[in-house]
Coordinates of C-alpha atoms in Angstrom, one line a residue:
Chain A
X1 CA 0.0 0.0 0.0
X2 CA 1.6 3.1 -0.7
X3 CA 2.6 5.4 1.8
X4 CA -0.5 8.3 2.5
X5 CA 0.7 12.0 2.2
X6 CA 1.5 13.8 5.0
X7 CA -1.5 16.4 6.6
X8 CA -0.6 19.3 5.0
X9 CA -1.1 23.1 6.0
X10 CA -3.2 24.0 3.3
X11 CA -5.3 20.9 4.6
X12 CA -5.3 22.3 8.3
X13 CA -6.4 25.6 7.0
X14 CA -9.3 23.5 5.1
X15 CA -10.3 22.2 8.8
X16 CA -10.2 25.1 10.4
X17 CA -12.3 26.5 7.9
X18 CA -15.0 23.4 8.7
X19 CA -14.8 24.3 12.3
X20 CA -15.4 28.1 11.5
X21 CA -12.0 28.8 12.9
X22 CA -10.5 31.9 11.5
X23 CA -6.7 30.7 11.9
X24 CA -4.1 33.8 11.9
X25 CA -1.3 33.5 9.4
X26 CA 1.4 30.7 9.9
X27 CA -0.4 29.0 12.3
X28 CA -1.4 26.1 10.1
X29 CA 2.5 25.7 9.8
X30 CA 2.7 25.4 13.1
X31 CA 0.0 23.2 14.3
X32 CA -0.2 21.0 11.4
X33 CA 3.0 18.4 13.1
X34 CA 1.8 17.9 16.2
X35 CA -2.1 17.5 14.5
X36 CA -1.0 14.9 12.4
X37 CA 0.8 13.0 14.7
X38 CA -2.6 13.1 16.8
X39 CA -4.5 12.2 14.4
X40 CA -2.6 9.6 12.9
X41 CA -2.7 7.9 16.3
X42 CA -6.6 8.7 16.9
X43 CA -7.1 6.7 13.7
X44 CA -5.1 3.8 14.8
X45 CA -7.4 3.9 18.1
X46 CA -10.3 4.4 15.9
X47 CA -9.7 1.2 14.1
X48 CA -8.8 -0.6 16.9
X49 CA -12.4 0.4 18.7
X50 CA -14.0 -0.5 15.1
X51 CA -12.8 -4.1 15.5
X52 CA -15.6 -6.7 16.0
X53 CA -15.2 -7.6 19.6
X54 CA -15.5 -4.4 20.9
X55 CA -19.3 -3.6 19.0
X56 CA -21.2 -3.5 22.4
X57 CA -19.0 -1.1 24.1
X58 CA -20.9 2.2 24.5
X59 CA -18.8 5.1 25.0
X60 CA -18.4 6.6 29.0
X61 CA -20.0 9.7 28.8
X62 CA -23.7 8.5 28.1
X63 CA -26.7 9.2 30.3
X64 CA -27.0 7.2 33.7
X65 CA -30.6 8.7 34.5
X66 CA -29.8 10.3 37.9
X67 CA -32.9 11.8 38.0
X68 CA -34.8 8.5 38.1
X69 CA -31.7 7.6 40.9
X70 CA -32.8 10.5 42.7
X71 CA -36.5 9.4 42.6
X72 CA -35.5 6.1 44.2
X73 CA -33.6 7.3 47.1
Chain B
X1 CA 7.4 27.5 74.2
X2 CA 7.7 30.0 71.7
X3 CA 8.3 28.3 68.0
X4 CA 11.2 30.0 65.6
X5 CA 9.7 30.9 62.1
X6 CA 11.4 27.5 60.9
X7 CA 9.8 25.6 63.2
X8 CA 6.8 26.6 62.1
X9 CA 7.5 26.4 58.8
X10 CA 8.9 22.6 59.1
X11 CA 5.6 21.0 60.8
X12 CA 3.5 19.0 58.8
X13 CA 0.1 19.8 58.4
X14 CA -1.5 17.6 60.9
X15 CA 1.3 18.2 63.4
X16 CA 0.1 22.2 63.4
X17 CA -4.0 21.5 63.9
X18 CA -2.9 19.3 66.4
X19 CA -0.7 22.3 68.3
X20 CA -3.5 24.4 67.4
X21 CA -6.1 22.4 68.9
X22 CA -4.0 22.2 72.1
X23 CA -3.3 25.9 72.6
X24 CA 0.7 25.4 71.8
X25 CA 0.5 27.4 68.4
X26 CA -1.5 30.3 67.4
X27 CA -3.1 30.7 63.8
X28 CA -1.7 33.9 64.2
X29 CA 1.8 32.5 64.3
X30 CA 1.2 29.9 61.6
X31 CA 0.0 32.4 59.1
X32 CA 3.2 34.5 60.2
X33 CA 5.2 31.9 59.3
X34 CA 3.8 31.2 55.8
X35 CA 3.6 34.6 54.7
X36 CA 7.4 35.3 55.9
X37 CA 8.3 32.5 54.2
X38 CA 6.3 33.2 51.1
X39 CA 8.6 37.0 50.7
X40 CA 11.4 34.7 51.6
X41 CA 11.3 32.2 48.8
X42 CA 8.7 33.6 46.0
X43 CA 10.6 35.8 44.3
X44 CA 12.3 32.8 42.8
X45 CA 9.9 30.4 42.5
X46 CA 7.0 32.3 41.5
X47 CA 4.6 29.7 42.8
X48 CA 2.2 32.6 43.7
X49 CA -0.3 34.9 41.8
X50 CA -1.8 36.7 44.7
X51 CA -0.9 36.4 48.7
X52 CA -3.3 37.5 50.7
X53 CA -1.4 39.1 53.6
X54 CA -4.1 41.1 54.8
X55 CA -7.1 39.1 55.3
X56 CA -5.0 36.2 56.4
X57 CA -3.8 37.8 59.2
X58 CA -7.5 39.1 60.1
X59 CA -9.0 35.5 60.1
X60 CA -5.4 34.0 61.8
X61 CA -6.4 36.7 64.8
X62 CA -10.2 35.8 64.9
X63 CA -9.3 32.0 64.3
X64 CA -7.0 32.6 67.5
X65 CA -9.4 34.3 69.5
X66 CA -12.1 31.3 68.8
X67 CA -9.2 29.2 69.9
X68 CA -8.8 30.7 73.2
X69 CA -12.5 30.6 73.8
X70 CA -12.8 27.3 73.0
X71 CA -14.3 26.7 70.1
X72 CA -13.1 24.8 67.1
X73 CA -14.4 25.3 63.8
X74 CA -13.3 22.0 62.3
X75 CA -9.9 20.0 61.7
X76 CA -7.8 22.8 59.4
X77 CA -8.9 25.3 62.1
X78 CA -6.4 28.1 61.9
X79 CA -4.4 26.3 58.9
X80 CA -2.4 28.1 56.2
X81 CA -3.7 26.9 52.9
X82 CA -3.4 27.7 49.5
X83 CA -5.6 27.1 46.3
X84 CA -4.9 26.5 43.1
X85 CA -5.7 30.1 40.9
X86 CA -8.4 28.2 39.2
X87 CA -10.4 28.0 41.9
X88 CA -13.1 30.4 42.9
X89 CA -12.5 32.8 45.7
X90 CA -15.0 34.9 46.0
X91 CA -14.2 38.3 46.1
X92 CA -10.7 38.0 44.9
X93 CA -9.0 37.8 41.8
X94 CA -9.2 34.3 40.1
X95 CA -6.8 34.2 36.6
X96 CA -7.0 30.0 36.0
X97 CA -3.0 31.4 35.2
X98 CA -4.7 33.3 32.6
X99 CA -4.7 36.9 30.8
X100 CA -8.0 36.1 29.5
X101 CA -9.5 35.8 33.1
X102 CA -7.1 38.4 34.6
X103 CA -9.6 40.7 36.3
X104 CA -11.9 38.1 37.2
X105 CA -13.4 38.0 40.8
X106 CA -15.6 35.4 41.6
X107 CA -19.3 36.4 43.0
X108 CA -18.9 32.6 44.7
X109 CA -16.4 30.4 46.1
X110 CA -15.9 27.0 44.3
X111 CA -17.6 24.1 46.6
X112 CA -13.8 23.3 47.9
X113 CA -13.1 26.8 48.9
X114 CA -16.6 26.8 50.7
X115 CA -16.0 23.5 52.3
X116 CA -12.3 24.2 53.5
X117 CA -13.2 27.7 55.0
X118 CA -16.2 25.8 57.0
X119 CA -13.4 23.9 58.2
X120 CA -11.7 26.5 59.2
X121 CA -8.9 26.6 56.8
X122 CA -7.3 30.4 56.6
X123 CA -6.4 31.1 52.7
X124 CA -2.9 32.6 52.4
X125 CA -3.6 32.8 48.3
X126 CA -3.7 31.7 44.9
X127 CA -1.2 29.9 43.3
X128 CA 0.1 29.7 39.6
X129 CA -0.3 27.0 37.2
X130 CA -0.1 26.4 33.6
X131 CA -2.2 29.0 31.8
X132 CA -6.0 27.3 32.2
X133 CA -4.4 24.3 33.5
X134 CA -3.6 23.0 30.0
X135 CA -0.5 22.1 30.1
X136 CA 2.2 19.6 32.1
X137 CA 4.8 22.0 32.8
X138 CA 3.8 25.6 34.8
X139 CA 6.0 27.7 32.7
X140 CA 3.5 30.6 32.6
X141 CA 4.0 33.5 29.8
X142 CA 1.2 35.7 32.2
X143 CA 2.7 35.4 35.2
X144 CA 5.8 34.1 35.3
X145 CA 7.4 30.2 35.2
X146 CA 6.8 28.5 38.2
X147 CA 10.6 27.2 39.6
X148 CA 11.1 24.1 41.3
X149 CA 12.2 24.0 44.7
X150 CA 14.7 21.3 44.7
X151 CA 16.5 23.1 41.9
X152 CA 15.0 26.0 40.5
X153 CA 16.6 25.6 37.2
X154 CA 14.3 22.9 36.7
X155 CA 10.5 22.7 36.3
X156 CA 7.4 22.2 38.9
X157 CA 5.5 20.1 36.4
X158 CA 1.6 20.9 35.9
X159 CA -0.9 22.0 36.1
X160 CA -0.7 22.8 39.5
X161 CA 3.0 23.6 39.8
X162 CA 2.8 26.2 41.9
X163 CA 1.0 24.3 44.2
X164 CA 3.8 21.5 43.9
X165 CA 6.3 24.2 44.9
X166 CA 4.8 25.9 47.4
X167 CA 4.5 22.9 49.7
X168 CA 7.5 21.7 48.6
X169 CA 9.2 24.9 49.9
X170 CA 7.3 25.0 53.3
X171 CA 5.1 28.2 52.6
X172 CA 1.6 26.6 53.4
X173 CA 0.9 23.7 54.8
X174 CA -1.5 22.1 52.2
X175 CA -2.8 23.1 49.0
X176 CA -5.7 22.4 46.7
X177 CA -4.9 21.3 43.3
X178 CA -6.2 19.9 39.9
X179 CA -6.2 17.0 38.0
X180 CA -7.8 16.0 34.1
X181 CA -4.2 14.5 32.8
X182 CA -1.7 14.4 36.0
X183 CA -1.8 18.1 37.4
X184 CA -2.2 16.7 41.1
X185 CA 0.2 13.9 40.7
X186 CA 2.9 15.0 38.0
X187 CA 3.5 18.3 40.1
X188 CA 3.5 16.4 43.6
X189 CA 5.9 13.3 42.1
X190 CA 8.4 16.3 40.4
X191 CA 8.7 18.5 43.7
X192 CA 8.5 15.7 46.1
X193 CA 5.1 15.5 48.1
X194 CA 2.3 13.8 48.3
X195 CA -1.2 14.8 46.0
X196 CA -4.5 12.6 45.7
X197 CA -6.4 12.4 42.5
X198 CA -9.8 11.4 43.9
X199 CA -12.2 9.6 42.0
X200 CA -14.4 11.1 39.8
X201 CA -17.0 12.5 41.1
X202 CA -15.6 12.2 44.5
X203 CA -15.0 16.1 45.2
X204 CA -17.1 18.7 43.5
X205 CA -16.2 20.4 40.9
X206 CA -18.5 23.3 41.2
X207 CA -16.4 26.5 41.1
X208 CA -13.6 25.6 39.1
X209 CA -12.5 26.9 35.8
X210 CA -13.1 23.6 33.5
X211 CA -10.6 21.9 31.5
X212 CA -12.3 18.6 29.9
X213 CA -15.2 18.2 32.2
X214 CA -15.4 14.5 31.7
X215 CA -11.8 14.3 33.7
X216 CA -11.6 16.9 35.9
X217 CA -11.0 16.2 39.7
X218 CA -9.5 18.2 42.6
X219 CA -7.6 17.1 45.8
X220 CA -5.5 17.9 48.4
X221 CA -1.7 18.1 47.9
X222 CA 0.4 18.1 51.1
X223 CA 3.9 17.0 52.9
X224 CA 2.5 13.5 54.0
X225 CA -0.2 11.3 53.8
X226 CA -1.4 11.8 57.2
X227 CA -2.1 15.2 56.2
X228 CA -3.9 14.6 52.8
X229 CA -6.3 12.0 54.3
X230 CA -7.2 14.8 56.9
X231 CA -8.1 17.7 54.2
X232 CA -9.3 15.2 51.7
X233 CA -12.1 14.3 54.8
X234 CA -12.8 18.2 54.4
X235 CA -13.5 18.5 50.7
X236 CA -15.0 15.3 49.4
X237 CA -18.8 14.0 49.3
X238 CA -21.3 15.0 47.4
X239 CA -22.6 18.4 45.8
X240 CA -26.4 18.8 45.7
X241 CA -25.2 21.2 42.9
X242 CA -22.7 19.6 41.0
X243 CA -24.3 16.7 38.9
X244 CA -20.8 14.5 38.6
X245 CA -20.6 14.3 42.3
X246 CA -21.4 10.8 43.6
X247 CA -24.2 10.2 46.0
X248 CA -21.4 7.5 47.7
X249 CA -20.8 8.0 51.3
X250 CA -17.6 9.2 52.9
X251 CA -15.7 8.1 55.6
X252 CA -12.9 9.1 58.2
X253 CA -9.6 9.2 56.3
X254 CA -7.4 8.9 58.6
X255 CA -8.8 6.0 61.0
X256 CA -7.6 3.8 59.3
X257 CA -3.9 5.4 58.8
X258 CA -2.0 3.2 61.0
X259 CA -3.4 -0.6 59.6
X260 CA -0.9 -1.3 58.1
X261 CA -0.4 -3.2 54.7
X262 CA -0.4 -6.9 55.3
X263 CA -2.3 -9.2 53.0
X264 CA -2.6 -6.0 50.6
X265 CA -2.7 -7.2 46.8
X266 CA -0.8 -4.8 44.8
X267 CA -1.1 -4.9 40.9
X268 CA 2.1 -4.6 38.7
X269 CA 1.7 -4.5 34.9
X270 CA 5.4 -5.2 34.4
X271 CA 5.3 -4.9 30.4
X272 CA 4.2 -1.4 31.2
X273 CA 4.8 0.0 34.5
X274 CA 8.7 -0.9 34.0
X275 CA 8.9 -0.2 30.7
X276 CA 10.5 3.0 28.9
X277 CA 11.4 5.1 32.1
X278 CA 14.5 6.4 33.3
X279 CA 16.7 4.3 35.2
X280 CA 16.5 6.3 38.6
X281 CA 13.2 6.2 38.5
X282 CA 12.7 2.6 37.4
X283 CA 15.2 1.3 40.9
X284 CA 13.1 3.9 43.2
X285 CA 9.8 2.4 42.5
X286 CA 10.8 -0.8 42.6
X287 CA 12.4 -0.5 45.9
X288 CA 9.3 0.9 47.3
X289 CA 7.5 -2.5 46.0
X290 CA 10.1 -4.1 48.0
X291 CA 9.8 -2.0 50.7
X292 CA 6.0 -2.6 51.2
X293 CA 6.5 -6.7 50.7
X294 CA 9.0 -6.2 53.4
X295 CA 5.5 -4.6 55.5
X296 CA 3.8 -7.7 54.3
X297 CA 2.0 -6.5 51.2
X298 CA 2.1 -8.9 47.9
X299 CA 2.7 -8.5 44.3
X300 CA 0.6 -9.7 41.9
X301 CA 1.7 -9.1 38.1
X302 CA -1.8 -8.2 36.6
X303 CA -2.1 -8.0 32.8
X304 CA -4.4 -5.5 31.3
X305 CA -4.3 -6.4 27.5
X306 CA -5.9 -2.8 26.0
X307 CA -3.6 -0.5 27.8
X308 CA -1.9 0.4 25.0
X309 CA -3.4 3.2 23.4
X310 CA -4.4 5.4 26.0
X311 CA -1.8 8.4 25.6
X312 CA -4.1 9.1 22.0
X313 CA -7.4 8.5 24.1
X314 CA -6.4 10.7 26.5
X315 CA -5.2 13.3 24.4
X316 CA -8.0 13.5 22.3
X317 CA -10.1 13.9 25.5
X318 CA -8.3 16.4 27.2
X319 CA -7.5 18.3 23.4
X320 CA -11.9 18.0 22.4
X321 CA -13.2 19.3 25.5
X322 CA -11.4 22.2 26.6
X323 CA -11.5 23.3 22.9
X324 CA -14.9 23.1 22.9
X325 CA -15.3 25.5 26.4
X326 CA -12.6 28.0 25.2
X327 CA -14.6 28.1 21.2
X328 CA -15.7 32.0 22.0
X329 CA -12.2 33.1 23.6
X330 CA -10.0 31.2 20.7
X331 CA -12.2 32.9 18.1
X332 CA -12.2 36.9 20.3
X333 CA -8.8 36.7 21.9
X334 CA -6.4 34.2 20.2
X335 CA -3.6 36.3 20.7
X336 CA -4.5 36.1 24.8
X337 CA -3.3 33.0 25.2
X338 CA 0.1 31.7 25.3
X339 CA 2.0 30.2 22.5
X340 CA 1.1 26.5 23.7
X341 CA -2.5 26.5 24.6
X342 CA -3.0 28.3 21.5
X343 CA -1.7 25.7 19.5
X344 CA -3.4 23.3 21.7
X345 CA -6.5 24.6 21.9
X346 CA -6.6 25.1 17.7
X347 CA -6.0 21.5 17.6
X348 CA -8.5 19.9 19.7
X349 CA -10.7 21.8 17.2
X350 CA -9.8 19.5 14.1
X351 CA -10.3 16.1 15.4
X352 CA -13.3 14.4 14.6
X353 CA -16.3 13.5 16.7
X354 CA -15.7 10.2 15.8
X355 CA -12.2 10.5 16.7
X356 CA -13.6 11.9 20.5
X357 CA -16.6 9.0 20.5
X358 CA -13.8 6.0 19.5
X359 CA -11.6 7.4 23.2
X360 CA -14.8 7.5 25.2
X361 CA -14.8 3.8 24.2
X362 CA -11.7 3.1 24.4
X363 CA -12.5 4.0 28.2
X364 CA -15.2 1.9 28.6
X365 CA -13.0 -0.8 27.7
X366 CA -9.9 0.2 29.6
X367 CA -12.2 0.7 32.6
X368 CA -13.5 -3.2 32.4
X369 CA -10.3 -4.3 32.3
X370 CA -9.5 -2.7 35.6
X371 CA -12.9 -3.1 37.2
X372 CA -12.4 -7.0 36.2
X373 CA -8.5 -6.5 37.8
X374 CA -9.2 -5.1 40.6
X375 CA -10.9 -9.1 41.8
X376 CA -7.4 -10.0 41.9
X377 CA -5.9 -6.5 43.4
X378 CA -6.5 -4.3 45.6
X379 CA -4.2 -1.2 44.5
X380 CA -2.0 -0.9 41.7
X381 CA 1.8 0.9 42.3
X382 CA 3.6 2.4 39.2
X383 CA 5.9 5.8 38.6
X384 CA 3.8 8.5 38.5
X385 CA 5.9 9.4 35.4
X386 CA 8.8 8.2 33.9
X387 CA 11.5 11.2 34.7
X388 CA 12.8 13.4 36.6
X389 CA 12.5 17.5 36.5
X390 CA 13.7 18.6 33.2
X391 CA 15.0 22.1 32.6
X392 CA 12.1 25.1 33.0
X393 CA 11.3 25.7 29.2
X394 CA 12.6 22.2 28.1
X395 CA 9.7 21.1 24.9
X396 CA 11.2 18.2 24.7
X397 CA 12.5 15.1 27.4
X398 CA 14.8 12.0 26.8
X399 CA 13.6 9.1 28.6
X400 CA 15.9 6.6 27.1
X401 CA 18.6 5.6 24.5
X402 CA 19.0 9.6 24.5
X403 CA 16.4 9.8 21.8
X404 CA 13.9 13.2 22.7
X405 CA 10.4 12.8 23.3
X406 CA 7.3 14.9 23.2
X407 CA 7.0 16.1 27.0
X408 CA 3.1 16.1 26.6
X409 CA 2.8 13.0 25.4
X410 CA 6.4 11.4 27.8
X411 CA 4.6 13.0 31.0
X412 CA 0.9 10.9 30.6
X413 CA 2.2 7.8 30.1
X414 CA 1.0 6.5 33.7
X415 CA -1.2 9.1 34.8
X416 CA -3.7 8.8 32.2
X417 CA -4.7 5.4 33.3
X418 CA -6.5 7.0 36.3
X419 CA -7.7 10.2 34.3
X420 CA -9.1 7.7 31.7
X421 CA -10.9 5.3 34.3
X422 CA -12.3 7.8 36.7
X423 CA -10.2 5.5 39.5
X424 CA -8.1 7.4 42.4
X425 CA -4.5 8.2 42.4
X426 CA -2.2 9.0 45.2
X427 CA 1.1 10.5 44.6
X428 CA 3.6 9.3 47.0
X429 CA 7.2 10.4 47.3
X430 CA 10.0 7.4 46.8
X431 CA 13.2 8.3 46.3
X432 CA 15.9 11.1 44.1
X433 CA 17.5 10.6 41.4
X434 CA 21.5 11.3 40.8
X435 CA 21.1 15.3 40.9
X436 CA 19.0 15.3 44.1
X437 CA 15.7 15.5 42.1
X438 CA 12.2 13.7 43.3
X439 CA 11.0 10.7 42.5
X440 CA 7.0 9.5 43.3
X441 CA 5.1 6.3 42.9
X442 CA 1.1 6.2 42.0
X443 CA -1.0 4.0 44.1
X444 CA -4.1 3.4 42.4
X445 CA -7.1 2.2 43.4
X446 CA -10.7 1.0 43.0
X447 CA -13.1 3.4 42.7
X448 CA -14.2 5.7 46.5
X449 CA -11.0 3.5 47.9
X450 CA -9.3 6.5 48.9
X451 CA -8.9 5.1 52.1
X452 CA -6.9 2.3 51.1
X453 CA -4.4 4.4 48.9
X454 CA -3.7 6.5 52.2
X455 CA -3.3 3.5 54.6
X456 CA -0.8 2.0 51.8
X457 CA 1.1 5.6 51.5
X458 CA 1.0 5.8 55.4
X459 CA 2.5 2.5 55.8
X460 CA 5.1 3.4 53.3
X461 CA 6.0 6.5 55.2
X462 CA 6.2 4.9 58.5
X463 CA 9.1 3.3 56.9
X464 CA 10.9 5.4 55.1
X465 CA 11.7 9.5 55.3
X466 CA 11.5 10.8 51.9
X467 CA 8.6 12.9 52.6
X468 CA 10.6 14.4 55.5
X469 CA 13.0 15.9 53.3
X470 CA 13.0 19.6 52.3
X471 CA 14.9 21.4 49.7
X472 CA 17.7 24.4 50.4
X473 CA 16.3 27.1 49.5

């Protein structure tokens, strides 16, 4: 498989645009290492939490209904 | 018999309420003594954004006259403490270490501040951090870069540096702190004291300046154990109005201080714990292992098989959510921040929900693998972090084979485990490396077990002096 391009700072800028982000000059340039290097592993986690055993898993932050809790105490 | 200044300074926290309580030391003289010693020493280590002399000094003579009288607001009557500057006090300035929130004052204290006054705690004042606590190292562009004690060319760690150094150099005698990614335990491992991480939802947040809600946690960060499990008993239950706070009932921290650790399980993950840290550090925790077998405790190597992988998780946690709270300040007053929280704080913006959704799974999972763990163990014990202080204004740390590392990513690699699971953490100091600088172990444990993390720390400092130390200032 050949080897993916790096994220670029034209890309960045792209994102930031997405996010409504109005990024100052040269700070795609500097952001865009350390980005990638999250992102790359974020994506690596990503497919890892996509894999087949790990379907029922529901993510931590979901509602635990402490109103009803409340209700019962 | 009238105390020298450096007496004063040089009691513990619990050794002070209990002269306190006896008539032997006057608040009055306590506060004396932390203030003196705060113009003394701050200059150089900046650990402070506001002191307040003044009103210290008013509530040290009123504590003293309630003293006299005989009446005794509660066990950190007449104490000297200090708060981390992202915590509300009303009335008086409140920056989170931040130009952005410079002239802030509070209308409220935060539920800690509320709950350590009623127990009659005096506030001596606010201490610096990294700017909105968003950060691992308390090099502040605002208001200065937070020096470590021990060797003030070197670094406090963060968030809650200042609070790191100011116990550390005897100028209050405990401080509140903060804790998403490590800012309790990073900062109390670097400058040699003790810090708790409680569980989550455990102490309320209420009051604090947010950094990823789903993580956040305050505690107590003191000289020893004994004194953390007393103001710990002062600050945690729950908050009728802070949702995260557990409905879980409390307990008296320190009863059960002097029990000992026989029988205690303690969890080792040895392809992780001792793996990539430097070698000081590696031979100080593991001689603290041996040093609580020696007390009768056990090891038990413990595998967790999806413990890889939670630097990214964490990071795109803590990166997400304080992005999302700062979205209005990033977008009017970019150029407010500092060069690093910036950058940070423009990132967190770019990764994908999905990206945030896959971590908070990756939690789940991480947290079943402890929960299921924890039937085998009753604690786990590994370096809080896998160095010593670096240099103030080092980006960059070598852990090993002299090959430079990320200090972000290098200074999570054990205290995310606990930041991830919502599971208590107690910073413990263990040893010095080479140049004289700290070294801690994390005790971690199952969730509202505080009290076994401090009867394990207790029994460690029975044993050993590490915690007695203090640096030359």
């Amino acid at each position: 498989m050949p080897a993916k391009p790096p994220l670029s700072p034209e890309q960045v800028r792209e994102l930031a645009r997405l996010a409504d982000l109005p990024l100052a000059p040269g700070r795609a340039d500097v952001i865009t290492p350390t980005l990638a290097a999250w992102i790359d592993d974020a994506n690596a986690l990503s497919r890892k939490m996509s894999a087949a055993q790990h379907q029922d898993l529901v993510p931590a932050t979901v509602f635990t209904h402490p109103l009803a809790n409340d209700a019962e105490q | 018999m009238a105390r020298s200044q450096e007496e004063l300074n040089a009691l513990s926290l619990s050794e002070a309420a209990r002269l306190v309580k006896r008539k032997e030391v006057s608040p009055v003289e306590l506060v004396d003594a932390s203030l003196s010693r705060i113009a003394a020493v701050d200059a150089r280590l900046k650990a402070y954004i506001s002191v307040f002399a003044d009103e210290a000094r008013q509530v040290a003579k009123a504590a003293e006259i309630m003293t006299m009288a005989g009446h005794d607001l509660g066990p950190l009557h007449g104490i000297p403490i200090a708060l981390k500057d992202n915590v509300a006090t009303k009335g008086t300035r409140t920056t989170a270490g931040s130009r952005i929130l410079g002239d802030w004052k509070p209308a409220q204290d935060a539920a800690v501040a509320t709950r350590l006054r009623q127990a009659g705690a005096i506030f001596v004042g606010k201490l610096n951090m990294h700017e909105f606590a968003w950060g691992g190292t308390s090099d502040n562009p605002h208001y200065g870069a937070v020096r470590n004690p021990w060797n003030t060319e070197h670094f406090p760690a963060g968030s809650s540096g200042g609070s790191g150094a100011a116990i550390a150099a005897r100028t209050c005698y405990g401080a509140i702190g903060t804790d998403t990614g490590g800012s309790i335990r990073l900062p109390s491992a670097i400058n040699g004291i003790v810090g708790i991480r409680p569980t989550y939802g455990r102490v309320s947040n209420r009051g604090i300046i947010p950094l990823a809600w789903s993580m956040d946690t305050a505690g107590p960060m003191t000289r020893t154990v004994e004194d953390c499990a007393l103001m710990f008993g002062t600050i945690a239950g729950h908050d009728p109005e802070d949702p995260t706070t557990a409905r879980v009932a409390t307990c008296d921290y320190t009863a059960s201080l002097d029990q000992g650790v026989r029988g205690l399980r303690v969890g080792v993950i040895p392809g992780y714990f001792f793996h990539h840290l430097q070698p000081p550090v590696l031979a100080a925790v593991k001689q603290a292992l041996d040093t609580l077998v020696g007390l009768g405790a056990q090891i038990v190597e413990v595998e967790i098989e999806n413990i890889h992988g939670n630097i990214s998780a964490q990071l795109t946690i803590e990166s997400a959510e304080p992005s999302t709270y700062h979205q209005r300040w990033l977008r009017e007053r970019p150029d407010d921040y500092g060069a690093d929280v910036r950058s940070l704080l423009e990132i967190g913006e770019m990764l994908l929900a999905t990206h945030y959704l896959q971590a908070q799974r990756y939690r789940s999972l991480l947290r079943n693998e402890f929960m299921d763990a924890f039937r085998k163990v009753d604690v786990f014990i590994c370096p809080t972090l896998p160095f010593t202080a670096t240099k103030v204004g080092a980006m960059k740390v070598v852990i090993e084979d002299g090959i430079e590392e990320d200090m972000l990513s290098a200074i999570m690699q054990y205290t995310g485990v606990p930041s991830l699971t919502g599971l208590p953490s107690l910073n413990v100091p263990c040893g010095f490396d080479p140049n004289g600088l700290p070294i801690g172990m994390q005790i971690i444990g199952k969730p509202f077990d505080e009290a076994t993390l401090f009867r394990a720390g207790a029994a460690y400092q029975s044993v050993t002096d590490f915690h007695t130390k203090a640096p030359t200032l």
